[in-house]
PDB file of C-alpha atoms in Angstrom:
ATOM      1  CA  MET A   7      40.029   3.709  15.979  1.00 47.00           C
ATOM      2  CA  THR A   8      37.576   6.477  15.712  1.00 49.00           C
ATOM      3  CA  ALA A   9      39.060  10.304  15.488  1.00 58.00           C
ATOM      4  CA  GLY A  10      37.889  12.944  17.471  1.00 71.00           C
ATOM      5  CA  VAL A  11      38.009  14.142  21.427  1.00 75.00           C
ATOM      6  CA  ASP A  12      35.915  13.228  23.638  1.00 78.00           C
ATOM      7  CA  LEU A  13      33.082  15.785  25.373  1.00 73.00           C
ATOM      8  CA  GLY A  14      32.085  14.970  28.622  1.00 73.00           C
ATOM      9  CA  VAL A  15      31.515  11.582  30.159  1.00 79.00           C
ATOM     10  CA  PRO A  16      30.214   8.641  28.268  1.00 87.00           C
ATOM     11  CA  ALA A  17      26.647   7.304  29.193  1.00 93.00           C
ATOM     12  CA  THR A  18      26.209   3.482  29.385  1.00 95.00           C
ATOM     13  CA  GLN A  19      23.594   1.498  29.145  1.00 97.00           C
ATOM     14  CA  ALA A  20      23.564  -2.205  29.896  1.00 97.00           C
ATOM     15  CA  ILE A  21      21.643  -4.233  27.399  1.00 97.00           C
ATOM     16  CA  SER A  22      20.136  -7.295  28.581  1.00 97.00           C
ATOM     17  CA  SER A  23      16.696  -7.328  27.612  1.00 96.00           C
ATOM     18  CA  ASP A  24      14.225  -6.136  25.006  1.00 93.00           C
ATOM     19  CA  GLU A  25      13.454  -2.554  26.955  1.00 95.00           C
ATOM     20  CA  ASP A  26      17.117  -2.088  27.130  1.00 97.00           C
ATOM     21  CA  VAL A  27      17.223  -1.966  23.501  1.00 97.00           C
ATOM     22  CA  VAL A  28      14.356   1.011  23.598  1.00 96.00           C
ATOM     23  CA  ARG A  29      16.523   2.769  26.412  1.00 97.00           C
ATOM     24  CA  VAL A  30      19.539   2.737  24.373  1.00 97.00           C
ATOM     25  CA  ARG A  31      17.579   4.401  21.521  1.00 97.00           C
ATOM     26  CA  GLN A  32      16.381   7.015  23.871  1.00 96.00           C
ATOM     27  CA  LEU A  33      19.871   7.928  25.156  1.00 97.00           C
ATOM     28  CA  VAL A  34      21.229   8.055  21.650  1.00 97.00           C
ATOM     29  CA  ARG A  35      18.540  10.532  20.586  1.00 97.00           C
ATOM     30  CA  THR A  36      18.970  12.884  23.400  1.00 96.00           C
ATOM     31  CA  THR A  37      22.883  12.670  22.766  1.00 96.00           C
ATOM     32  CA  ALA A  38      22.203  13.221  19.302  1.00 96.00           C
ATOM     33  CA  VAL A  39      19.713  16.263  19.556  1.00 95.00           C
ATOM     34  CA  ALA A  40      22.063  17.664  22.483  1.00 94.00           C
ATOM     35  CA  ALA A  41      25.031  17.628  19.589  1.00 94.00           C
ATOM     36  CA  ARG A  42      23.059  18.893  17.274  1.00 94.00           C
ATOM     37  CA  LEU A  43      22.712  16.669  14.681  1.00 96.00           C
ATOM     38  CA  SER A  44      20.467  17.223  11.797  1.00 97.00           C
ATOM     39  CA  LEU A  45      17.102  15.475  12.460  1.00 97.00           C
ATOM     40  CA  VAL A  46      17.723  12.935   9.430  1.00 97.00           C
ATOM     41  CA  ASP A  47      21.236  12.155  10.821  1.00 97.00           C
ATOM     42  CA  GLN A  48      19.686  11.722  14.439  1.00 97.00           C
ATOM     43  CA  THR A  49      16.981   9.513  12.770  1.00 97.00           C
ATOM     44  CA  LYS A  50      20.008   7.697  11.143  1.00 97.00           C
ATOM     45  CA  LEU A  51      22.043   7.263  14.186  1.00 98.00           C
ATOM     46  CA  VAL A  52      19.234   6.202  16.347  1.00 98.00           C
ATOM     47  CA  THR A  53      18.052   3.589  13.594  1.00 97.00           C
ATOM     48  CA  ALA A  54      21.388   1.821  13.185  1.00 97.00           C
ATOM     49  CA  ALA A  55      22.098   2.049  17.119  1.00 97.00           C
ATOM     50  CA  SER A  56      18.761   0.219  17.399  1.00 96.00           C
ATOM     51  CA  GLU A  57      19.867  -2.909  14.652  1.00 95.00           C
ATOM     52  CA  LEU A  58      23.316  -2.815  16.854  1.00 96.00           C
ATOM     53  CA  ALA A  59      22.076  -3.100  20.302  1.00 97.00           C
ATOM     54  CA  ARG A  60      19.686  -5.828  19.323  1.00 95.00           C
ATOM     55  CA  ASN A  61      22.457  -7.696  17.353  1.00 94.00           C
ATOM     56  CA  THR A  62      24.593  -7.135  20.959  1.00 96.00           C
ATOM     57  CA  LEU A  63      21.247  -8.578  22.831  1.00 96.00           C
ATOM     58  CA  ILE A  64      20.721 -11.716  20.670  1.00 92.00           C
ATOM     59  CA  TYR A  65      23.957 -12.657  18.782  1.00 92.00           C
ATOM     60  CA  GLY A  66      26.175 -11.440  21.753  1.00 94.00           C
ATOM     61  CA  GLY A  67      23.874 -12.761  24.553  1.00 95.00           C
ATOM     62  CA  GLY A  68      24.085  -8.896  26.012  1.00 96.00           C
ATOM     63  CA  GLY A  69      26.330  -6.283  26.855  1.00 97.00           C
ATOM     64  CA  SER A  70      26.542  -2.734  26.759  1.00 97.00           C
ATOM     65  CA  ALA A  71      26.212   0.530  25.069  1.00 98.00           C
ATOM     66  CA  GLU A  72      28.746   3.203  25.589  1.00 97.00           C
ATOM     67  CA  VAL A  73      27.441   7.027  24.194  1.00 97.00           C
ATOM     68  CA  THR A  74      29.781   9.849  23.865  1.00 96.00           C
ATOM     69  CA  THR A  75      29.551  13.042  22.512  1.00 95.00           C
ATOM     70  CA  VAL A  76      32.973  13.892  20.589  1.00 95.00           C
ATOM     71  CA  GLU A  77      34.407  16.713  18.627  1.00 93.00           C
ATOM     72  CA  ASP A  78      37.122  16.572  15.762  1.00 89.00           C
ATOM     73  CA  GLY A  79      37.985  20.597  15.941  1.00 85.00           C
ATOM     74  CA  ARG A  80      35.615  21.240  12.894  1.00 86.00           C
ATOM     75  CA  ARG A  81      32.609  19.243  14.009  1.00 91.00           C
ATOM     76  CA  ARG A  82      30.458  17.586  16.959  1.00 93.00           C
ATOM     77  CA  GLY A  83      29.346  14.115  16.482  1.00 95.00           C
ATOM     78  CA  VAL A  84      28.132  11.082  18.840  1.00 97.00           C
ATOM     79  CA  ARG A  85      29.968   7.953  19.139  1.00 97.00           C
ATOM     80  CA  ILE A  86      28.548   4.558  20.279  1.00 98.00           C
ATOM     81  CA  VAL A  87      30.295   1.631  21.258  1.00 98.00           C
ATOM     82  CA  PHE A  88      28.770  -1.367  21.341  1.00 98.00           C
ATOM     83  CA  ALA A  89      30.609  -4.480  23.062  1.00 97.00           C
ATOM     84  CA  ASP A  90      29.615  -7.790  24.299  1.00 96.00           C
ATOM     85  CA  GLN A  91      31.620 -10.940  25.686  1.00 96.00           C
ATOM     86  CA  GLY A  92      29.739 -13.557  23.159  1.00 94.00           C
ATOM     87  CA  PRO A  93      30.794 -16.051  20.747  1.00 94.00           C
ATOM     88  CA  GLY A  94      32.134 -13.026  18.571  1.00 94.00           C
ATOM     89  CA  ILE A  95      31.668 -13.573  14.505  1.00 91.00           C
ATOM     90  CA  PRO A  96      33.545 -16.247  12.832  1.00 89.00           C
ATOM     91  CA  ASN A  97      33.091 -15.177   9.337  1.00 88.00           C
ATOM     92  CA  LEU A  98      32.914 -10.983   9.027  1.00 88.00           C
ATOM     93  CA  ASP A  99      32.381 -10.939   5.366  1.00 87.00           C
ATOM     94  CA  GLU A 100      29.460 -12.934   5.490  1.00 86.00           C
ATOM     95  CA  ALA A 101      28.155 -11.097   8.471  1.00 86.00           C
ATOM     96  CA  PHE A 102      28.264  -7.900   6.276  1.00 86.00           C
ATOM     97  CA  THR A 103      26.327  -9.170   3.445  1.00 85.00           C
ATOM     98  CA  ASP A 104      22.828  -8.051   2.858  1.00 82.00           C
ATOM     99  CA  GLY A 105      20.355 -10.639   3.788  1.00 80.00           C
ATOM    100  CA  PHE A 106      22.732 -12.868   5.282  1.00 79.00           C
ATOM    101  CA  THR A 107      21.369 -14.140   8.860  1.00 79.00           C
ATOM    102  CA  THR A 108      21.842 -16.632  11.431  1.00 74.00           C
ATOM    103  CA  GLY A 109      19.220 -15.712  13.824  1.00 68.00           C
ATOM    104  CA  GLY A 110      16.208 -15.528  11.484  1.00 60.00           C
ATOM    105  CA  GLY A 111      15.980 -11.704  10.914  1.00 67.00           C
ATOM    106  CA  LEU A 112      16.261  -9.835   7.770  1.00 69.00           C
ATOM    107  CA  GLY A 113      19.921  -9.743   7.599  1.00 73.00           C
ATOM    108  CA  LEU A 114      20.026  -6.053   7.359  1.00 77.00           C
ATOM    109  CA  GLY A 115      21.489  -5.045  10.866  1.00 83.00           C
ATOM    110  CA  LEU A 116      24.925  -4.973  10.457  1.00 90.00           C
ATOM    111  CA  SER A 117      25.497  -3.757   6.747  1.00 90.00           C
ATOM    112  CA  GLY A 118      22.179  -1.582   7.302  1.00 91.00           C
ATOM    113  CA  ALA A 119      23.733   0.133  10.597  1.00 94.00           C
ATOM    114  CA  ARG A 120      27.436   0.548   8.824  1.00 94.00           C
ATOM    115  CA  ARG A 121      25.670   2.310   5.829  1.00 94.00           C
ATOM    116  CA  LEU A 122      23.828   4.656   8.437  1.00 96.00           C
ATOM    117  CA  VAL A 123      26.916   6.149  10.216  1.00 97.00           C
ATOM    118  CA  ASP A 124      29.777   8.206   9.123  1.00 97.00           C
ATOM    119  CA  ASP A 125      32.679   5.793  10.764  1.00 96.00           C
ATOM    120  CA  PHE A 126      32.020   1.981  11.713  1.00 96.00           C
ATOM    121  CA  ASP A 127      35.247  -0.042  13.186  1.00 96.00           C
ATOM    122  CA  ILE A 128      34.374  -3.825  14.181  1.00 96.00           C
ATOM    123  CA  TRP A 129      36.392  -5.922  16.660  1.00 96.00           C
ATOM    124  CA  THR A 130      35.554  -9.500  16.954  1.00 95.00           C
ATOM    125  CA  ALA A 131      37.040 -12.750  18.235  1.00 95.00           C
ATOM    126  CA  VAL A 132      35.644 -15.969  18.425  1.00 95.00           C
ATOM    127  CA  GLY A 133      35.037 -16.858  21.577  1.00 95.00           C
ATOM    128  CA  GLU A 134      35.862 -13.687  23.006  1.00 96.00           C
ATOM    129  CA  GLY A 135      32.997 -11.331  21.790  1.00 96.00           C
ATOM    130  CA  THR A 136      32.632  -8.321  19.600  1.00 96.00           C
ATOM    131  CA  ARG A 137      33.038  -4.716  19.750  1.00 97.00           C
ATOM    132  CA  ILE A 138      31.350  -2.233  17.165  1.00 97.00           C
ATOM    133  CA  THR A 139      32.237   1.621  17.212  1.00 98.00           C
ATOM    134  CA  VAL A 140      30.103   3.934  15.208  1.00 98.00           C
ATOM    135  CA  THR A 141      30.448   7.429  15.067  1.00 97.00           C
ATOM    136  CA  LYS A 142      27.829  10.191  13.416  1.00 97.00           C
ATOM    137  CA  TRP A 143      29.334  13.629  12.458  1.00 96.00           C
ATOM    138  CA  SER A 144      27.427  17.105  12.262  1.00 92.00           C
ATOM    139  CA  ARG A 145      27.730  18.532   8.706  1.00 84.00           C
TER     140      ARG A 145
ATOM    141  CA  MET B   2       5.158  -4.704  28.350  1.00 79.00           C
ATOM    142  CA  GLU B   3       3.057  -1.867  27.281  1.00 86.00           C
ATOM    143  CA  ARG B   4       0.590  -2.714  24.499  1.00 91.00           C
ATOM    144  CA  VAL B   5      -0.720  -0.887  21.563  1.00 95.00           C
ATOM    145  CA  PRO B   6      -4.500  -0.090  21.213  1.00 96.00           C
ATOM    146  CA  ILE B   7      -6.498  -1.303  18.376  1.00 97.00           C
ATOM    147  CA  LEU B   8      -9.739   1.291  17.419  1.00 97.00           C
ATOM    148  CA  LYS B   9     -12.599  -0.069  15.321  1.00 97.00           C
ATOM    149  CA  ILE B  10     -13.767   2.679  13.170  1.00 95.00           C
ATOM    150  CA  GLY B  11     -16.833   1.353  10.911  1.00 93.00           C
ATOM    151  CA  ASP B  12     -15.268  -1.254   8.509  1.00 93.00           C
ATOM    152  CA  ILE B  13     -11.456  -0.337   9.677  1.00 96.00           C
ATOM    153  CA  LEU B  14      -8.979  -0.907  12.298  1.00 97.00           C
ATOM    154  CA  LEU B  15      -6.997   1.429  13.273  1.00 97.00           C
ATOM    155  CA  VAL B  16      -3.595   1.356  14.872  1.00 97.00           C
ATOM    156  CA  SER B  17      -2.217   4.622  16.243  1.00 96.00           C
ATOM    157  CA  ILE B  18       1.584   3.661  17.345  1.00 96.00           C
ATOM    158  CA  GLN B  19       2.224   6.199  20.131  1.00 93.00           C
ATOM    159  CA  VAL B  20       5.140   4.144  22.319  1.00 92.00           C
ATOM    160  CA  ASP B  21       8.646   3.199  21.192  1.00 92.00           C
ATOM    161  CA  MET B  22       7.762  -0.229  21.058  1.00 94.00           C
ATOM    162  CA  SER B  23      10.039  -3.076  22.386  1.00 93.00           C
ATOM    163  CA  ASP B  24      10.354  -6.291  19.936  1.00 93.00           C
ATOM    164  CA  GLN B  25       8.083  -7.650  22.333  1.00 94.00           C
ATOM    165  CA  THR B  26       5.176  -5.040  21.820  1.00 95.00           C
ATOM    166  CA  ALA B  27       5.665  -5.390  18.400  1.00 94.00           C
ATOM    167  CA  VAL B  28       5.063  -9.093  18.130  1.00 94.00           C
ATOM    168  CA  GLN B  29       2.300  -8.830  20.410  1.00 95.00           C
ATOM    169  CA  LEU B  30       0.481  -6.326  18.354  1.00 96.00           C
ATOM    170  CA  GLN B  31       0.850  -8.638  15.457  1.00 95.00           C
ATOM    171  CA  GLU B  32      -1.027 -11.079  17.320  1.00 96.00           C
ATOM    172  CA  ASP B  33      -3.441  -8.778  18.589  1.00 96.00           C
ATOM    173  CA  LEU B  34      -4.298  -7.397  15.218  1.00 96.00           C
ATOM    174  CA  ALA B  35      -4.814 -11.025  13.534  1.00 96.00           C
ATOM    175  CA  GLU B  36      -7.333 -11.726  16.320  1.00 96.00           C
ATOM    176  CA  ARG B  37      -8.999  -8.476  15.812  1.00 97.00           C
ATOM    177  CA  ILE B  38      -9.304  -8.956  12.366  1.00 97.00           C
ATOM    178  CA  VAL B  39     -11.346 -12.305  12.774  1.00 96.00           C
ATOM    179  CA  ALA B  40     -13.431 -11.096  15.278  1.00 97.00           C
ATOM    180  CA  THR B  41     -14.610  -8.150  13.905  1.00 97.00           C
ATOM    181  CA  GLY B  42     -14.812  -9.298  10.145  1.00 95.00           C
ATOM    182  CA  CYS B  43     -13.274  -5.761   9.112  1.00 96.00           C
ATOM    183  CA  HIS B  44     -11.578  -5.574   5.670  1.00 94.00           C
ATOM    184  CA  GLY B  45      -9.205  -2.984   6.171  1.00 96.00           C
ATOM    185  CA  VAL B  46      -6.193  -1.954   8.664  1.00 97.00           C
ATOM    186  CA  ILE B  47      -4.416   1.300   8.848  1.00 97.00           C
ATOM    187  CA  ILE B  48      -1.167   1.675  10.979  1.00 97.00           C
ATOM    188  CA  ASP B  49      -0.626   5.174  11.842  1.00 97.00           C
ATOM    189  CA  ILE B  50       3.442   5.677  12.790  1.00 97.00           C
ATOM    190  CA  THR B  51       3.184   9.279  12.612  1.00 96.00           C
ATOM    191  CA  ALA B  52       4.852   9.265  16.149  1.00 95.00           C
ATOM    192  CA  LEU B  53       7.576   6.995  15.360  1.00 96.00           C
ATOM    193  CA  ASP B  54      10.942   8.462  14.987  1.00 94.00           C
ATOM    194  CA  ILE B  55      12.742   5.579  13.403  1.00 95.00           C
ATOM    195  CA  VAL B  56      11.715   2.346  11.485  1.00 95.00           C
ATOM    196  CA  ASP B  57      14.359  -0.084  11.933  1.00 93.00           C
ATOM    197  CA  SER B  58      14.559  -3.608  10.439  1.00 91.00           C
ATOM    198  CA  PHE B  59      12.499  -5.204  13.180  1.00 92.00           C
ATOM    199  CA  VAL B  60       9.583  -3.055  12.855  1.00 94.00           C
ATOM    200  CA  GLY B  61       9.711  -2.987   9.253  1.00 93.00           C
ATOM    201  CA  ARG B  62       9.678  -6.827   9.206  1.00 91.00           C
ATOM    202  CA  MET B  63       6.451  -6.611  11.511  1.00 93.00           C
ATOM    203  CA  LEU B  64       4.817  -4.085   9.145  1.00 94.00           C
ATOM    204  CA  SER B  65       5.400  -6.507   6.206  1.00 93.00           C
ATOM    205  CA  THR B  66       4.198  -9.713   8.346  1.00 93.00           C
ATOM    206  CA  ILE B  67       1.076  -7.756   9.322  1.00 95.00           C
ATOM    207  CA  ALA B  68       0.348  -7.044   5.804  1.00 94.00           C
ATOM    208  CA  SER B  69       0.454 -10.574   4.764  1.00 94.00           C
ATOM    209  CA  ILE B  70      -1.192 -11.849   7.552  1.00 94.00           C
ATOM    210  CA  SER B  71      -4.352  -9.510   7.020  1.00 94.00           C
ATOM    211  CA  LYS B  72      -3.897 -10.289   3.018  1.00 93.00           C
ATOM    212  CA  VAL B  73      -4.800 -14.207   4.045  1.00 95.00           C
ATOM    213  CA  LEU B  74      -7.774 -12.949   6.598  1.00 95.00           C
ATOM    214  CA  ASP B  75      -9.346 -10.690   3.813  1.00 94.00           C
ATOM    215  CA  ALA B  76      -8.240  -7.424   4.818  1.00 95.00           C
ATOM    216  CA  GLU B  77      -6.035  -4.700   3.603  1.00 94.00           C
ATOM    217  CA  THR B  78      -3.209  -2.879   5.256  1.00 95.00           C
ATOM    218  CA  VAL B  79      -2.147   0.706   4.588  1.00 97.00           C
ATOM    219  CA  VAL B  80       0.442   2.331   6.637  1.00 97.00           C
ATOM    220  CA  VAL B  81       0.142   5.996   7.044  1.00 97.00           C
ATOM    221  CA  GLY B  82       1.997   9.155   8.119  1.00 96.00           C
ATOM    222  CA  MET B  83       5.524   8.001   7.990  1.00 96.00           C
ATOM    223  CA  ARG B  84       8.012  11.105   8.748  1.00 96.00           C
ATOM    224  CA  PRO B  85      10.337  12.041   5.533  1.00 96.00           C
ATOM    225  CA  ALA B  86      13.506  11.069   8.026  1.00 97.00           C
ATOM    226  CA  VAL B  87      12.166   8.007   8.743  1.00 96.00           C
ATOM    227  CA  ALA B  88      11.521   7.584   4.785  1.00 95.00           C
ATOM    228  CA  ILE B  89      15.024   8.374   3.719  1.00 95.00           C
ATOM    229  CA  THR B  90      16.512   6.053   6.474  1.00 95.00           C
ATOM    230  CA  LEU B  91      14.597   2.984   5.338  1.00 93.00           C
ATOM    231  CA  VAL B  92      15.683   3.434   2.085  1.00 92.00           C
ATOM    232  CA  GLU B  93      19.297   3.602   3.040  1.00 91.00           C
ATOM    233  CA  LEU B  94      18.943   0.716   5.709  1.00 90.00           C
ATOM    234  CA  GLY B  95      17.930  -1.275   2.804  1.00 88.00           C
ATOM    235  CA  LEU B  96      14.530  -2.313   3.776  1.00 86.00           C
ATOM    236  CA  SER B  97      12.011  -2.884   1.148  1.00 82.00           C
ATOM    237  CA  LEU B  98       8.654  -2.766   3.132  1.00 84.00           C
ATOM    238  CA  ASN B  99       7.036  -5.575   0.899  1.00 77.00           C
ATOM    239  CA  GLY B 100       3.779  -5.604   0.140  1.00 78.00           C
ATOM    240  CA  ILE B 101       2.662  -2.492   1.882  1.00 89.00           C
ATOM    241  CA  ARG B 102       0.598   0.349   0.686  1.00 94.00           C
ATOM    242  CA  THR B 103       1.348   3.663   2.253  1.00 95.00           C
ATOM    243  CA  ALA B 104      -0.441   6.702   1.932  1.00 96.00           C
ATOM    244  CA  LEU B 105       0.634  10.140   3.488  1.00 96.00           C
ATOM    245  CA  ASN B 106      -2.478  10.267   6.434  1.00 96.00           C
ATOM    246  CA  VAL B 107      -5.048   8.510   7.854  1.00 95.00           C
ATOM    247  CA  GLU B 108      -7.851  10.196   5.463  1.00 95.00           C
ATOM    248  CA  ARG B 109      -5.981   9.286   2.590  1.00 96.00           C
ATOM    249  CA  GLY B 110      -5.215   5.621   3.872  1.00 96.00           C
ATOM    250  CA  MET B 111      -9.075   5.006   4.409  1.00 95.00           C
ATOM    251  CA  GLU B 112      -9.778   6.488   0.939  1.00 95.00           C
ATOM    252  CA  LEU B 113      -7.263   3.992  -0.305  1.00 94.00           C
ATOM    253  CA  ILE B 114      -9.067   1.072   1.059  1.00 94.00           C
ATOM    254  CA  ALA B 115     -12.692   2.154   0.194  1.00 92.00           C
ATOM    255  CA  ALA B 116     -11.507   2.572  -3.561  1.00 92.00           C
ATOM    256  CA  SER B 117      -9.660  -0.823  -3.552  1.00 86.00           C
ATOM    257  CA  ARG B 118     -13.061  -2.466  -1.966  1.00 84.00           C
ATOM    258  CA  ALA B 119     -15.308  -0.847  -4.421  1.00 85.00           C
ATOM    259  CA  ASP B 120     -13.137  -2.149  -7.349  1.00 82.00           C
ATOM    260  CA  GLU B 121     -13.381  -5.677  -5.553  1.00 77.00           C
ATOM    261  CA  TRP B 122     -17.208  -5.528  -5.569  1.00 74.00           C
ATOM    262  CA  ASP B 123     -17.376  -3.894  -9.375  1.00 78.00           C
ATOM    263  CA  GLU B 124     -15.420  -7.213 -10.319  1.00 74.00           C
ATOM    264  CA  ALA B 125     -17.475  -9.521  -8.629  1.00 71.00           C
ATOM    265  CA  ASP B 126     -20.602  -7.642 -10.562  1.00 69.00           C
ATOM    266  CA  VAL B 127     -18.948  -8.303 -13.848  1.00 65.00           C
ATOM    267  CA  ASP B 128     -18.448 -11.813 -12.964  1.00 60.00           C
ATOM    268  CA  GLU B 129     -22.157 -12.169 -11.852  1.00 59.00           C
ATOM    269  CA  ASP B 130     -23.325 -10.331 -14.906  1.00 58.00           C
ATOM    270  CA  ALA B 131     -21.322 -12.772 -17.263  1.00 55.00           C
ATOM    271  CA  GLU B 132     -22.720 -15.825 -15.633  1.00 53.00           C
ATOM    272  CA  THR B 133     -26.499 -14.922 -15.721  1.00 52.00           C
ATOM    273  CA  THR B 134     -26.240 -13.965 -19.656  1.00 51.00           C
ATOM    274  CA  ALA B 135     -24.223 -17.122 -20.196  1.00 50.00           C
ATOM    275  CA  THR B 136     -26.683 -19.244 -18.753  1.00 48.00           C
ATOM    276  CA  PRO B 137     -30.397 -17.563 -19.847  1.00 46.00           C
TER     277      PRO B 137
END
């Protein structure tokens, strides 16, 4: 799991429609600004969140995003947990390959999102769902 | 669902995206633009993304698709106003905006379209000259 102490209460956004993906972006943006992430880091985190929220909707059949401000003593960061009870990912290596997709997209969502954040943790089980935790730290 | 307005200025269609688009809004814009290109006969499309604070893979793909559709409909697309942080993120995400021409702002985008149209006219002139000399 990601290191760091929670600061404040996590905010949760359900993901069950297109508009919810927009709401996740806005929630992450607001939290990232409050945590004093640089503009580039805000942009990277919001972009990663957009990719992962869309995955939760399209591949996971909907779920939720939980956004929390965290601290590890030296720096602040924003942690987001995307969770769904969908079909899970049978082959993670494949799913992390640039250009691989089962959904007709560009196949950059998962691999691209991992490049844009500092910490990336994934749990998935076929038939049970997927849970992805990402963190971006201030520099 | 929100809809992105399309403005016609002379021979150019200008789209200034001012909202955080849902995926559906982005797809709608693609269709609206194709229809407007055919209805107006415009030869240039400028998409202003100054107000967009992120471009993810979905929006990136939409921009590429719009560029391809307009090319088939004899119009050129220029994307203008990308923020520096957005450009940095796009590259790290691994998105190459295939077939998309970019300019720093709307004015330069218009110049780019005007210049490439002028080039096409010049080439057409040369072809005609060649024909007339070949058949006296």
